PDB file of C-alpha atoms in Angstrom:
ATOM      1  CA  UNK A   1      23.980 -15.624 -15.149  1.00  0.00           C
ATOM      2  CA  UNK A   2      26.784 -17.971 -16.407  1.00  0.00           C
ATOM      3  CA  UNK A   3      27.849 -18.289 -20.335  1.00  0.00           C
ATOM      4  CA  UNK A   4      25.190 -21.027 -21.598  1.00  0.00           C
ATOM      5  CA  UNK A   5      22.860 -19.995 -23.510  1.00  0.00           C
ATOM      6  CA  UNK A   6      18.896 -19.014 -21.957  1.00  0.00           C
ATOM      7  CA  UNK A   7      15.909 -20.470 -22.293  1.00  0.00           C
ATOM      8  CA  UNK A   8      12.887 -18.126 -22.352  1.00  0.00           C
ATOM      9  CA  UNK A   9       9.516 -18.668 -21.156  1.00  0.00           C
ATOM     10  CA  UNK A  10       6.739 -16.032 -21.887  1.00  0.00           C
ATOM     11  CA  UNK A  11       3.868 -17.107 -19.209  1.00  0.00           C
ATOM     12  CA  UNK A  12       0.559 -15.955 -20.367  1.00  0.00           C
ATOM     13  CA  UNK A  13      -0.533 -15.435 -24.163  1.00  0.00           C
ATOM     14  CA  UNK A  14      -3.438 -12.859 -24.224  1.00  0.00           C
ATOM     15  CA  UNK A  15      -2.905  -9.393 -26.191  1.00  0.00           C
ATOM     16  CA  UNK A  16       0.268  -7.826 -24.444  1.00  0.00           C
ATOM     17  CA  UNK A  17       1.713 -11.290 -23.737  1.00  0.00           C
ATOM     18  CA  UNK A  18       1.642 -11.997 -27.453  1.00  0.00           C
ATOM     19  CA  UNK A  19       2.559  -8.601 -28.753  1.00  0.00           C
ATOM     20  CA  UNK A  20       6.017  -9.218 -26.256  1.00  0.00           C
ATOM     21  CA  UNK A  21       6.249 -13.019 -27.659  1.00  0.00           C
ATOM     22  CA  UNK A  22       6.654 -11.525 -31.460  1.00  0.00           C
ATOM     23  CA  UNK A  23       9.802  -9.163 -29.867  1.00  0.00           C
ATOM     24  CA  UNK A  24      11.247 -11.496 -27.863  1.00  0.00           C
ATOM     25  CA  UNK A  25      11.345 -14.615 -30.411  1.00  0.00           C
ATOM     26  CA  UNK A  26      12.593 -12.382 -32.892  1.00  0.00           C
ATOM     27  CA  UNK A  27      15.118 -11.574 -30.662  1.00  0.00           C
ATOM     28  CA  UNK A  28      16.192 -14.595 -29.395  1.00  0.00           C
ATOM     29  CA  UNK A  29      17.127 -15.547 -33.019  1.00  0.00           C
ATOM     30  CA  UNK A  30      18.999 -12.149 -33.456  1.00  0.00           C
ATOM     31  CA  UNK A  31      20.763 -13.063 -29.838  1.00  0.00           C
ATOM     32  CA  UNK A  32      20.897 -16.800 -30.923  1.00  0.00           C
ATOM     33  CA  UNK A  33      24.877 -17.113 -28.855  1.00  0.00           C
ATOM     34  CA  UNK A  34      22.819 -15.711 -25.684  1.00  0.00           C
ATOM     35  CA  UNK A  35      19.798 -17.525 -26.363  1.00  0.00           C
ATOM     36  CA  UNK A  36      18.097 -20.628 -27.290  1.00  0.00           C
ATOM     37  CA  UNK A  37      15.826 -19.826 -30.322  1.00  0.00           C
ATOM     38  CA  UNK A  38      13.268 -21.635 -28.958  1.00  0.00           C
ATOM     39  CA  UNK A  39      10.790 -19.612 -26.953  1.00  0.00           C
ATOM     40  CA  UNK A  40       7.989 -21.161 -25.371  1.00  0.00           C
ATOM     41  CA  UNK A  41       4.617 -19.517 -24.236  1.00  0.00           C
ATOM     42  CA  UNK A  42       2.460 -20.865 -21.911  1.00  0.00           C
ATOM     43  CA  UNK A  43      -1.484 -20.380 -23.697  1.00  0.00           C
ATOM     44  CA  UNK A  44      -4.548 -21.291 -21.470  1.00  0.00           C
ATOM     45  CA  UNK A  45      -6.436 -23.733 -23.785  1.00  0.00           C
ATOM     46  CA  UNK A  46      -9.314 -22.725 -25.710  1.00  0.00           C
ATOM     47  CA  UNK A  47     -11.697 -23.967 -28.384  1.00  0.00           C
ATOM     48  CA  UNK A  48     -11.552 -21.679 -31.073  1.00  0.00           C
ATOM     49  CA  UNK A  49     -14.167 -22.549 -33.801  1.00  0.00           C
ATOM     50  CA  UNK A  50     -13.478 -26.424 -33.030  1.00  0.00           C
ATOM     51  CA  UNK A  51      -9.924 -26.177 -33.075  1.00  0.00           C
ATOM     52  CA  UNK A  52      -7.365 -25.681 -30.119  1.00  0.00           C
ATOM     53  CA  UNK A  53      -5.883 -22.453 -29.628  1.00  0.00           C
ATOM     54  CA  UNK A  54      -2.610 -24.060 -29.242  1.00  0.00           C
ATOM     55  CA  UNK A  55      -2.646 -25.568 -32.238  1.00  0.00           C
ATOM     56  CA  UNK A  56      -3.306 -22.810 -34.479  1.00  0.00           C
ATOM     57  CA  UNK A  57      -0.809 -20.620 -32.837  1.00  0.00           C
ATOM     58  CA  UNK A  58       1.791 -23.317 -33.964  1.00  0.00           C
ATOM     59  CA  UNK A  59       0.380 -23.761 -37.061  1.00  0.00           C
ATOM     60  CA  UNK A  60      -0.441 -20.414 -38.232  1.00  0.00           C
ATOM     61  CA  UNK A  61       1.652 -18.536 -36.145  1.00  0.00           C
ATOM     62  CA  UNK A  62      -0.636 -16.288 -35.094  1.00  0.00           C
ATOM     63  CA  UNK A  63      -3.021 -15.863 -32.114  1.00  0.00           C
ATOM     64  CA  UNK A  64      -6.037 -15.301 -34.046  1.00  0.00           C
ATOM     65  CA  UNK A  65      -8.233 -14.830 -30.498  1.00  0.00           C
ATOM     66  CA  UNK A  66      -6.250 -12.028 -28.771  1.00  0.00           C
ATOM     67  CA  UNK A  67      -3.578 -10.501 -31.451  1.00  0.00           C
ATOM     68  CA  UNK A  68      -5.332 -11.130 -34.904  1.00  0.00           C
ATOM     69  CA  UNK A  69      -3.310 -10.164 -38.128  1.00  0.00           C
ATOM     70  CA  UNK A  70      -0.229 -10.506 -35.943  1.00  0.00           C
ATOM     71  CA  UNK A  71       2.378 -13.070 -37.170  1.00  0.00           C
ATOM     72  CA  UNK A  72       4.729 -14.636 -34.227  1.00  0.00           C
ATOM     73  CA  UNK A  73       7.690 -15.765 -35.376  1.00  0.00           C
ATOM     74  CA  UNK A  74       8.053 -19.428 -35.771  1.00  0.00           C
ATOM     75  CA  UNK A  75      10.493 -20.101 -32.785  1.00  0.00           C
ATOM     76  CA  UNK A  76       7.900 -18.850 -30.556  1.00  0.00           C
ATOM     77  CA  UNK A  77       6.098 -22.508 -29.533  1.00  0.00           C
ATOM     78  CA  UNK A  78       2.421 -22.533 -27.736  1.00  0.00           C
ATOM     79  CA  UNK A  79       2.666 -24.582 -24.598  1.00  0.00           C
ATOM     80  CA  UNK A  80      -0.823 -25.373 -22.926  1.00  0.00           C
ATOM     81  CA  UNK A  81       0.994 -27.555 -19.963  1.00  0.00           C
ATOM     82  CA  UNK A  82       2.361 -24.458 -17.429  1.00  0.00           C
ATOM     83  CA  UNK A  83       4.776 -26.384 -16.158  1.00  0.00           C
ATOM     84  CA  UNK A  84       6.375 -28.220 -19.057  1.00  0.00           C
ATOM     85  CA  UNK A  85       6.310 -24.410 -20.828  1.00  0.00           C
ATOM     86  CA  UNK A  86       8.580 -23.380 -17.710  1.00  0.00           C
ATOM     87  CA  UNK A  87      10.650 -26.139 -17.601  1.00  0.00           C
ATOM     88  CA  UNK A  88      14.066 -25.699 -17.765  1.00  0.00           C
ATOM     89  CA  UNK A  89      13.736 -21.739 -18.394  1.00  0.00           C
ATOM     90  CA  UNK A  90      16.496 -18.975 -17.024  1.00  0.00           C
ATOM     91  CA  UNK A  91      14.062 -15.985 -17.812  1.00  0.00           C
ATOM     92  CA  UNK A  92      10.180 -16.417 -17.280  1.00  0.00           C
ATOM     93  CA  UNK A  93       7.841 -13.487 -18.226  1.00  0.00           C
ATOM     94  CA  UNK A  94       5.061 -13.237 -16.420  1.00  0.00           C
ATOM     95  CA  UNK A  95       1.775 -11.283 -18.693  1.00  0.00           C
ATOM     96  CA  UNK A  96      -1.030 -12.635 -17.146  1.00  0.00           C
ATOM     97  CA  UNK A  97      -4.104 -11.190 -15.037  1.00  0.00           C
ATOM     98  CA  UNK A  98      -3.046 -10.142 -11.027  1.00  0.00           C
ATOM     99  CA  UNK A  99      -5.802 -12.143  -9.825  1.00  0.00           C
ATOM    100  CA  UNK A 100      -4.239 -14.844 -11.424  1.00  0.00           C
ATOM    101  CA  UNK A 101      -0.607 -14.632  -9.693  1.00  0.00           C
ATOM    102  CA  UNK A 102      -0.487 -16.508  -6.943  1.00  0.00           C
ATOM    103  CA  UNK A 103      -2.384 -19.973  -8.526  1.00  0.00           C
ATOM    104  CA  UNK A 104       0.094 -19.642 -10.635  1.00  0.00           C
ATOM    105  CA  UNK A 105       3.317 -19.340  -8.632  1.00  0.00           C
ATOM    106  CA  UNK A 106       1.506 -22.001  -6.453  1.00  0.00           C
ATOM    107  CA  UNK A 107       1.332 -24.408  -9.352  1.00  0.00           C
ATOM    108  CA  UNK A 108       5.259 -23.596 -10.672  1.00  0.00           C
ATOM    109  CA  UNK A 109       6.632 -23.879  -6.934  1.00  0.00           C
ATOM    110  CA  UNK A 110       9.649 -26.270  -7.135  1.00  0.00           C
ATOM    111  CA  UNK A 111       9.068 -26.999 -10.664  1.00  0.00           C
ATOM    112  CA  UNK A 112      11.269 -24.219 -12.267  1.00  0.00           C
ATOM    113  CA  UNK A 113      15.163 -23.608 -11.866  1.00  0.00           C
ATOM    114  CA  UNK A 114      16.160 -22.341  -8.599  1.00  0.00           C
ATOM    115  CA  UNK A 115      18.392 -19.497 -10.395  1.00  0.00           C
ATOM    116  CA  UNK A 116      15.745 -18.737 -12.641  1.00  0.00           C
ATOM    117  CA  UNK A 117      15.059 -14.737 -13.029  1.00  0.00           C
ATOM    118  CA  UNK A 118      11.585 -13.516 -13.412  1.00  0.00           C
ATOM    119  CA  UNK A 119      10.254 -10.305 -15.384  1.00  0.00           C
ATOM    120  CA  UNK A 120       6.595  -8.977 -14.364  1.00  0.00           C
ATOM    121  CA  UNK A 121       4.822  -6.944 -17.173  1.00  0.00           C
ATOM    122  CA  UNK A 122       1.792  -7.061 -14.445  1.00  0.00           C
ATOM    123  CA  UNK A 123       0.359  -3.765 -13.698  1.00  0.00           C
ATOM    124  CA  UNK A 124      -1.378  -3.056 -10.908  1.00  0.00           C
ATOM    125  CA  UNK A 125      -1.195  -4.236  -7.392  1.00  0.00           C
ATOM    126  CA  UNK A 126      -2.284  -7.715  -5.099  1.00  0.00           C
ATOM    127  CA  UNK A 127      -3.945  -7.287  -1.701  1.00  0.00           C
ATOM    128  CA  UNK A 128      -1.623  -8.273   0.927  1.00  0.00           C
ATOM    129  CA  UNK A 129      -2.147 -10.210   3.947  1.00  0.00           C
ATOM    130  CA  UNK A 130      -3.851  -7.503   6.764  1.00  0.00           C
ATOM    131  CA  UNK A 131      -5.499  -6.091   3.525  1.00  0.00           C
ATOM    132  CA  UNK A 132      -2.094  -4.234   2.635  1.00  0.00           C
ATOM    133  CA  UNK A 133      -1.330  -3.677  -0.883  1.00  0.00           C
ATOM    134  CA  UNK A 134       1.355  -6.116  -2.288  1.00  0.00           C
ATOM    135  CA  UNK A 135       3.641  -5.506  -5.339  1.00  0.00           C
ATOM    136  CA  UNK A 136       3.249  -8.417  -7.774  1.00  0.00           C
ATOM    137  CA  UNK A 137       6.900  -8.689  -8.253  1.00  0.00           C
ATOM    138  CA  UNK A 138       7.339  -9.043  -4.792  1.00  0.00           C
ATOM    139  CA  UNK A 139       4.521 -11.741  -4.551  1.00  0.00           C
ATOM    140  CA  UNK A 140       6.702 -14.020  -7.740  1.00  0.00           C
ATOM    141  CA  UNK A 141       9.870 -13.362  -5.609  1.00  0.00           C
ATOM    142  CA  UNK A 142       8.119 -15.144  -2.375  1.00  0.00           C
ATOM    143  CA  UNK A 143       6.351 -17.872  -3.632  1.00  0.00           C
ATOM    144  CA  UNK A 144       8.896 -18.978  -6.272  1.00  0.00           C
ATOM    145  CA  UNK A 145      11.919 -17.933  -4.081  1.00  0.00           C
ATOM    146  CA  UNK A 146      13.846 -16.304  -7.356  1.00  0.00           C
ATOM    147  CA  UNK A 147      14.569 -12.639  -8.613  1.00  0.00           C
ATOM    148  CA  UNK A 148      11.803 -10.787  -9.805  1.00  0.00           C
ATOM    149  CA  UNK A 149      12.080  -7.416 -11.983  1.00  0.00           C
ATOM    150  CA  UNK A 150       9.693  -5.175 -13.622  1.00  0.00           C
ATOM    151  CA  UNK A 151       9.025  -3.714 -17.188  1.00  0.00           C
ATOM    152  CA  UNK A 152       6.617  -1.205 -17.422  1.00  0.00           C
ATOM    153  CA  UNK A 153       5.888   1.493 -19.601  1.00  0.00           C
ATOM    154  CA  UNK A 154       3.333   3.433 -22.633  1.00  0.00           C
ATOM    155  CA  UNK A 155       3.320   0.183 -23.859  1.00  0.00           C
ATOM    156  CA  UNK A 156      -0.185  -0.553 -26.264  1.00  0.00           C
ATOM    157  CA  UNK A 157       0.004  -3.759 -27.014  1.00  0.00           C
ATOM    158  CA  UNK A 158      -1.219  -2.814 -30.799  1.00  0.00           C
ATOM    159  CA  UNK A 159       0.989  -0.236 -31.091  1.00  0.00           C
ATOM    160  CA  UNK A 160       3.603  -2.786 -30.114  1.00  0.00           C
ATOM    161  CA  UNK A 161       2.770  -5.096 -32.317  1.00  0.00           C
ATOM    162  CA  UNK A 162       2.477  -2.532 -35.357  1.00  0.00           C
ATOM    163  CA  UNK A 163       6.380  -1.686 -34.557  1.00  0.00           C
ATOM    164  CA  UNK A 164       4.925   2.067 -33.667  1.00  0.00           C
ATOM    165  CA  UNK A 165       8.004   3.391 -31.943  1.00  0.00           C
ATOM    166  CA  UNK A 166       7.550   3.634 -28.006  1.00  0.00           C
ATOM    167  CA  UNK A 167       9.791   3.139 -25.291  1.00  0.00           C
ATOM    168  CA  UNK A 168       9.513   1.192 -22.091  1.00  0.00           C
ATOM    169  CA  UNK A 169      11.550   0.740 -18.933  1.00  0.00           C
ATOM    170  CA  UNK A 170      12.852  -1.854 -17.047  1.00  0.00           C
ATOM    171  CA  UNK A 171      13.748  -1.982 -13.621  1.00  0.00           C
ATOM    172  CA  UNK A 172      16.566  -4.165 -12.418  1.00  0.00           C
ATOM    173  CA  UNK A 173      19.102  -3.425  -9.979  1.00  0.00           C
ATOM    174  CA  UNK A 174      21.837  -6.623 -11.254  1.00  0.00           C
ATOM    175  CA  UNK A 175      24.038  -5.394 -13.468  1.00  0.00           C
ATOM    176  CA  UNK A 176      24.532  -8.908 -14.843  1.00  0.00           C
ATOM    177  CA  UNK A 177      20.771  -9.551 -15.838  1.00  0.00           C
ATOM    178  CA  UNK A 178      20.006  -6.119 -16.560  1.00  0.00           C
ATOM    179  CA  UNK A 179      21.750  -6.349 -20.572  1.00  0.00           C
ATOM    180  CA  UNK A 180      20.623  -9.422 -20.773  1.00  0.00           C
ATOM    181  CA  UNK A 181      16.963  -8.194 -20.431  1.00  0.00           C
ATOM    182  CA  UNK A 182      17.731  -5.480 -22.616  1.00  0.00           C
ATOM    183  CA  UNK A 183      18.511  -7.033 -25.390  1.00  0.00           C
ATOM    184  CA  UNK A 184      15.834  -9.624 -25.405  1.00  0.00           C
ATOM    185  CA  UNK A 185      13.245  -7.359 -24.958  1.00  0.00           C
ATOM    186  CA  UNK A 186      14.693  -3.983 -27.385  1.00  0.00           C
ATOM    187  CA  UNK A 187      13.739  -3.539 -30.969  1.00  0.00           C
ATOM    188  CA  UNK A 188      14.635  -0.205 -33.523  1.00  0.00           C
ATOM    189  CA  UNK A 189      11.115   0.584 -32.817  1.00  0.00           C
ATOM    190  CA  UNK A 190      10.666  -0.484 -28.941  1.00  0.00           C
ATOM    191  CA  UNK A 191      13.328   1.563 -26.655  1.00  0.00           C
ATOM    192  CA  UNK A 192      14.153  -0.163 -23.713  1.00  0.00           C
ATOM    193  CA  UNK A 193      15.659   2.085 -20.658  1.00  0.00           C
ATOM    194  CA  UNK A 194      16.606  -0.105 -17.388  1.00  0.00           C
ATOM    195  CA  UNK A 195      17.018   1.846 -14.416  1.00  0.00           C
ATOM    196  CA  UNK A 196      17.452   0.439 -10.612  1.00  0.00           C
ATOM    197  CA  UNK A 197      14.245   1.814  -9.312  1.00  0.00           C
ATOM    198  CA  UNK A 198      12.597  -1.296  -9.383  1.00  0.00           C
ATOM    199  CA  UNK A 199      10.006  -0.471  -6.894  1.00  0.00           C
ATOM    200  CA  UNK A 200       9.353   2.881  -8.493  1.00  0.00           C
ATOM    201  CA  UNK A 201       8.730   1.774 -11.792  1.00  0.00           C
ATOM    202  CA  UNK A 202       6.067  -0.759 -10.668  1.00  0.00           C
ATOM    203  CA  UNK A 203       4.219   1.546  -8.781  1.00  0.00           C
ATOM    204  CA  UNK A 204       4.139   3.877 -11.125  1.00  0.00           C
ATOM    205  CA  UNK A 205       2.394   0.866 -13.389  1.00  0.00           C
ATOM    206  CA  UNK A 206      -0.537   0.928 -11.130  1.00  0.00           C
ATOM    207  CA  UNK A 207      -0.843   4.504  -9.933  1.00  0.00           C
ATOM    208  CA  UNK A 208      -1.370   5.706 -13.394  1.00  0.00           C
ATOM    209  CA  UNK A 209      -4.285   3.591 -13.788  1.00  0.00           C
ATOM    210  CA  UNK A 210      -6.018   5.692 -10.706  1.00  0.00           C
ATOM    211  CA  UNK A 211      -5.308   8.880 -12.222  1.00  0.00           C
ATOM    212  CA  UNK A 212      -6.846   7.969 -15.645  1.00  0.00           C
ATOM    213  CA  UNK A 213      -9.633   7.022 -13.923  1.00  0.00           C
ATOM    214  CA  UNK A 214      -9.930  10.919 -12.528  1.00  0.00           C
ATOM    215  CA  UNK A 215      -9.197  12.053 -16.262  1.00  0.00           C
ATOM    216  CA  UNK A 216     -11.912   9.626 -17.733  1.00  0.00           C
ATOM    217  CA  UNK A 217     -14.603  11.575 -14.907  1.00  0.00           C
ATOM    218  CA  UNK A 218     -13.434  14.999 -16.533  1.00  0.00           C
ATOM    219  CA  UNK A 219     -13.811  13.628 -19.769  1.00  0.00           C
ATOM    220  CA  UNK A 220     -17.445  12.342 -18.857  1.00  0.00           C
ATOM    221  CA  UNK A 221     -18.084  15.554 -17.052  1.00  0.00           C
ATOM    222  CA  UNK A 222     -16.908  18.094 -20.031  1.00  0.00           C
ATOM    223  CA  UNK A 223     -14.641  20.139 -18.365  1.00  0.00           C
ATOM    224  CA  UNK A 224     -12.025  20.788 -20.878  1.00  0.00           C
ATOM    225  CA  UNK A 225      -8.574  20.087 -21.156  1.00  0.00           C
ATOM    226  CA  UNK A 226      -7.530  22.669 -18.710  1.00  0.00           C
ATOM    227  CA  UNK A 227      -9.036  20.777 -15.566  1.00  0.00           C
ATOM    228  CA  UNK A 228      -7.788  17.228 -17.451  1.00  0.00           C
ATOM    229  CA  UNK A 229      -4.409  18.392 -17.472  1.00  0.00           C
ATOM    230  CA  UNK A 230      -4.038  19.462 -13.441  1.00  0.00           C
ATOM    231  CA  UNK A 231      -5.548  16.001 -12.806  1.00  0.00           C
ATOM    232  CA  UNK A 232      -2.828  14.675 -14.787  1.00  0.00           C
ATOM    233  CA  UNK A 233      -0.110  16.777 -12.914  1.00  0.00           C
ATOM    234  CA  UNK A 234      -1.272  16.485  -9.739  1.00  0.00           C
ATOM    235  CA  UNK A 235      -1.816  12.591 -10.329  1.00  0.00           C
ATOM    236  CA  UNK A 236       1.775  12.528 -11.236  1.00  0.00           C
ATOM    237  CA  UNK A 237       2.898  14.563  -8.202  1.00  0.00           C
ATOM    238  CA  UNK A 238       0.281  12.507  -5.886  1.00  0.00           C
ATOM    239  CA  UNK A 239       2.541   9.392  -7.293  1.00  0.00           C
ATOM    240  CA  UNK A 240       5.653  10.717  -6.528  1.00  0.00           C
ATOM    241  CA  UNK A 241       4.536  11.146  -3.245  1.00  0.00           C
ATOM    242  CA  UNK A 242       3.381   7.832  -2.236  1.00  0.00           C
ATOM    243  CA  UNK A 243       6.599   5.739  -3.724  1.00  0.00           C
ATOM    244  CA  UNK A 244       8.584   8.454  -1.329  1.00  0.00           C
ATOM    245  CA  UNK A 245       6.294   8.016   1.426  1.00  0.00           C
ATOM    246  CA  UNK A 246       6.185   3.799   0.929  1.00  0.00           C
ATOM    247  CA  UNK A 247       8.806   2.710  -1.234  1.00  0.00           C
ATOM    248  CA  UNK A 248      11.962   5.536  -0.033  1.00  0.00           C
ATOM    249  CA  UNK A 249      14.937   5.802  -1.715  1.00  0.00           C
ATOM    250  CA  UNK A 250      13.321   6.119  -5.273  1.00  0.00           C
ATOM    251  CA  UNK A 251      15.026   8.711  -7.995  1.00  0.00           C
ATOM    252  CA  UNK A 252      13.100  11.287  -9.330  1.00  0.00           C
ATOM    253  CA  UNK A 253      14.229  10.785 -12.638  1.00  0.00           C
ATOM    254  CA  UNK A 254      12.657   7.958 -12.593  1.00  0.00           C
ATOM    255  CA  UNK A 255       9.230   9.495 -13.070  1.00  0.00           C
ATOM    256  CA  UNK A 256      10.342  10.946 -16.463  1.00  0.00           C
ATOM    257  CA  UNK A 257      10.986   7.882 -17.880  1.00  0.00           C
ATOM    258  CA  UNK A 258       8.505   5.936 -19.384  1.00  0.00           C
ATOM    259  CA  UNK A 259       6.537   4.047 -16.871  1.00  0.00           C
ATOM    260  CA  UNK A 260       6.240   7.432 -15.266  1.00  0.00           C
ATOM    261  CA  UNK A 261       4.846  10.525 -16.953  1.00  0.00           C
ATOM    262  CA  UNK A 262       4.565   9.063 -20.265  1.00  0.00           C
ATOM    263  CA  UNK A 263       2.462   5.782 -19.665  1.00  0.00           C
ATOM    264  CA  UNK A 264       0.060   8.294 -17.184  1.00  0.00           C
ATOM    265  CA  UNK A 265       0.149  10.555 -20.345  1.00  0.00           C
ATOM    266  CA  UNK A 266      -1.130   7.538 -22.863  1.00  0.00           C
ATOM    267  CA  UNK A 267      -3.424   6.016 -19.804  1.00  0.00           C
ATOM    268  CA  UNK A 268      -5.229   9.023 -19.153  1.00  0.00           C
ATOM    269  CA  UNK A 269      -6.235   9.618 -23.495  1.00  0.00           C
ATOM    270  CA  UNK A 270      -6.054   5.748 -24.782  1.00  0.00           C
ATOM    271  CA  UNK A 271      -6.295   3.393 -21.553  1.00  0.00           C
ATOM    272  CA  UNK A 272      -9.735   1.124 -20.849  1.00  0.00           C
ATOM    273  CA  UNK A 273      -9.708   2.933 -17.228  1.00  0.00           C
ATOM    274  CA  UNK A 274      -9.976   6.046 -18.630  1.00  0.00           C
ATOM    275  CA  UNK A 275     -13.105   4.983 -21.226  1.00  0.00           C
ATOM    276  CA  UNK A 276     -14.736   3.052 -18.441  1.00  0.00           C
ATOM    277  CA  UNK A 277     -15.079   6.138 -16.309  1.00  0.00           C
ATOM    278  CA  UNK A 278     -15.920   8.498 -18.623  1.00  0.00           C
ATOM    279  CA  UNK A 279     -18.496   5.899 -19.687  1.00  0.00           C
ATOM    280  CA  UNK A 280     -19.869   5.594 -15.919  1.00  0.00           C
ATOM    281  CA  UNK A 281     -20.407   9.352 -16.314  1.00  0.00           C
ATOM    282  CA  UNK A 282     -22.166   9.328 -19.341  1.00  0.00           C
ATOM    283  CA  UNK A 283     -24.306   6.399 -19.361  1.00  0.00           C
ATOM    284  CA  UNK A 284     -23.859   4.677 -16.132  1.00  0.00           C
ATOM    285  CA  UNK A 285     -22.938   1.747 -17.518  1.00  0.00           C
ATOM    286  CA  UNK A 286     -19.191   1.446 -16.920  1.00  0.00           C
ATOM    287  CA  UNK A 287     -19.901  -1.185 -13.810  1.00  0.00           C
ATOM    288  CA  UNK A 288     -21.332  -3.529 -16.540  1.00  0.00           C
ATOM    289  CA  UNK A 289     -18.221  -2.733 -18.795  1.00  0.00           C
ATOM    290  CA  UNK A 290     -15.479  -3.355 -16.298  1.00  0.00           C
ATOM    291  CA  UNK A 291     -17.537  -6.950 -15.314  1.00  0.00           C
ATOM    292  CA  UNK A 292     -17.217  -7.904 -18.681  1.00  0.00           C
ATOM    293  CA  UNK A 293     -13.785  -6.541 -19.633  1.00  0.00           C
ATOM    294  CA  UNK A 294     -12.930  -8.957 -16.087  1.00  0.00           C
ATOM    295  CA  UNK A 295     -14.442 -12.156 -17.509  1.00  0.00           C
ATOM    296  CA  UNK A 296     -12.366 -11.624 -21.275  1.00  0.00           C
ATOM    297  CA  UNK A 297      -9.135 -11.047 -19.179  1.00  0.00           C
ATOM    298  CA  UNK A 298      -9.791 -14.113 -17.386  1.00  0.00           C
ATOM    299  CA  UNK A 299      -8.861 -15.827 -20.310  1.00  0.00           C
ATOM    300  CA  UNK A 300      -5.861 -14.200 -21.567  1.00  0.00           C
ATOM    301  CA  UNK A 301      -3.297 -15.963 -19.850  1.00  0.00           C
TER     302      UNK A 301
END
């Protein structure tokens, strides 16, 4: 990665994107000989009660849309331009929608250093050509022709934000990068764990979210705790299956960290997929819910 200092770029600005832009331009000051204070984030423009969003993020420090109460710290600078935001940056940190991905990479193609390293915070997974599933790190590395690696974890962006103690996990086989990550993403409260098991730990980001959904049905349904926790266990083993079966090579261990069991743990009690399903149950109205929860995520990055 050289000895000059690096410029970050957080792209996208909606709740998780802005709870990670609060750790990461904190750090960047703590880190200033690795860093360059100034962080930029890259906010889709909006008209918030007349004014731009932009604008009040760099005025009040604070994203009063999608992290209210939340103070950024003042090195952290609101870019609405995608491409001036990324200009120039080592590290670019993608928290934006899927759907959104490959606009996106589309738009930043030969506009961003060619030894520029990316981080995905993206959970979930992109439909591949031949309607094969595609990992969304692997979808960044292809498009913008650079190194991709993961974070994923039990990661609430409020709980983040709060400085509740949590843990996440990074995945990121270089040696080289890997401290640097660390120690622009860590925090006393936020515990950051980098293993190599890149692949792993991003599948694990989007399996959980099909195993909450079972847990939401048994929450809908009333069956207990009993039948909630073998759906939880048997999601988990049903995960460690398919990254053996698909992605070979992967470490156990890496299921016990924290964008294994635990983020399945805090999906399947706190996540929307969870609430959604148990909601379908109940009322039959999660299909309207997950419509609108679409068109507000839209938005966010």
């Amino acid at each position: 990665m050289g000895r000059t200092k690096k410029k970050v770029c957080i792209v996208g600005s909606g709740n998780w994107g802005s709870a990670i832009a609060k750790i990461v331009g904190a750090n960047t000051v703590k880190f200033n000989t690795k860093f360059e204070e100034r962080v930029t984030m890259y906010v889709y423009e909006e008209m918030i009660n007349g004014k731009k969003l932009t604008e009040i993020i760099n005025e009040q420090h604070e994203n009063v849309k999608y992290l209210p109460g939340h103070k950024l710290p003042e090195n952290v600078v609101a870019v609405p331009d995608l491409i001036e935001a990324a200009k120039d940056a080592d590290f670019l940190i993608f928290v934006i929608p899927h759907q959104f991905i490959r606009t996106l990479c589309a738009t930043l193609l030969g506009k961003i250093k060619p030894t520029a390293v990316g981080l995905s915070l993206i959970k979930g997974f992109d439909q591949g050509d031949g309607k094969s599933i595609e990992l969304i790190s692997k979808i960044i590395e292809n498009l913008l022709k650079i190194q991709c690696y993961v974070l994923m974890g039990a990661n609430l962006a409020n709980e983040v934000a709060e400085g509740k103690f949590c843990e996440t996990t990074i995945g990121c086989k270089d040696k080289r990068t890997a401290p640097l990550l660390r120690d622009m993403i860590q925090t006393e409260n936020f515990r950051v764990v980098v293993v190599e098991d890149a692949d792993a730990v991003e599948v694990c980001g989007a399996l959980k979210n099909i195993v909450a959904c079972g847990a939401g049905f048994v929450d809908g349904l009333g069956l207990g705790d009993n039948t909630k926790a073998a759906v939880i266990r048997l999601g988990l083993m049903e995960m460690v299956k398919f990254v053996d079966t698909f992605y070979g090579g992967s470490k156990l261990s890496t299921f016990f960290e924290s964008c294994g069991v635990a983020d399945l743990i805090t999906t399947c009690y706190g996540g929307r997929n969870r609430r959604v399903c148990e909601q379908f149950v109940t009322s039959g109205k999660a299909s309207e819910m997950g419509i609108s929860a679409g068109r507000k995520k839209k938005q966010h990055f």
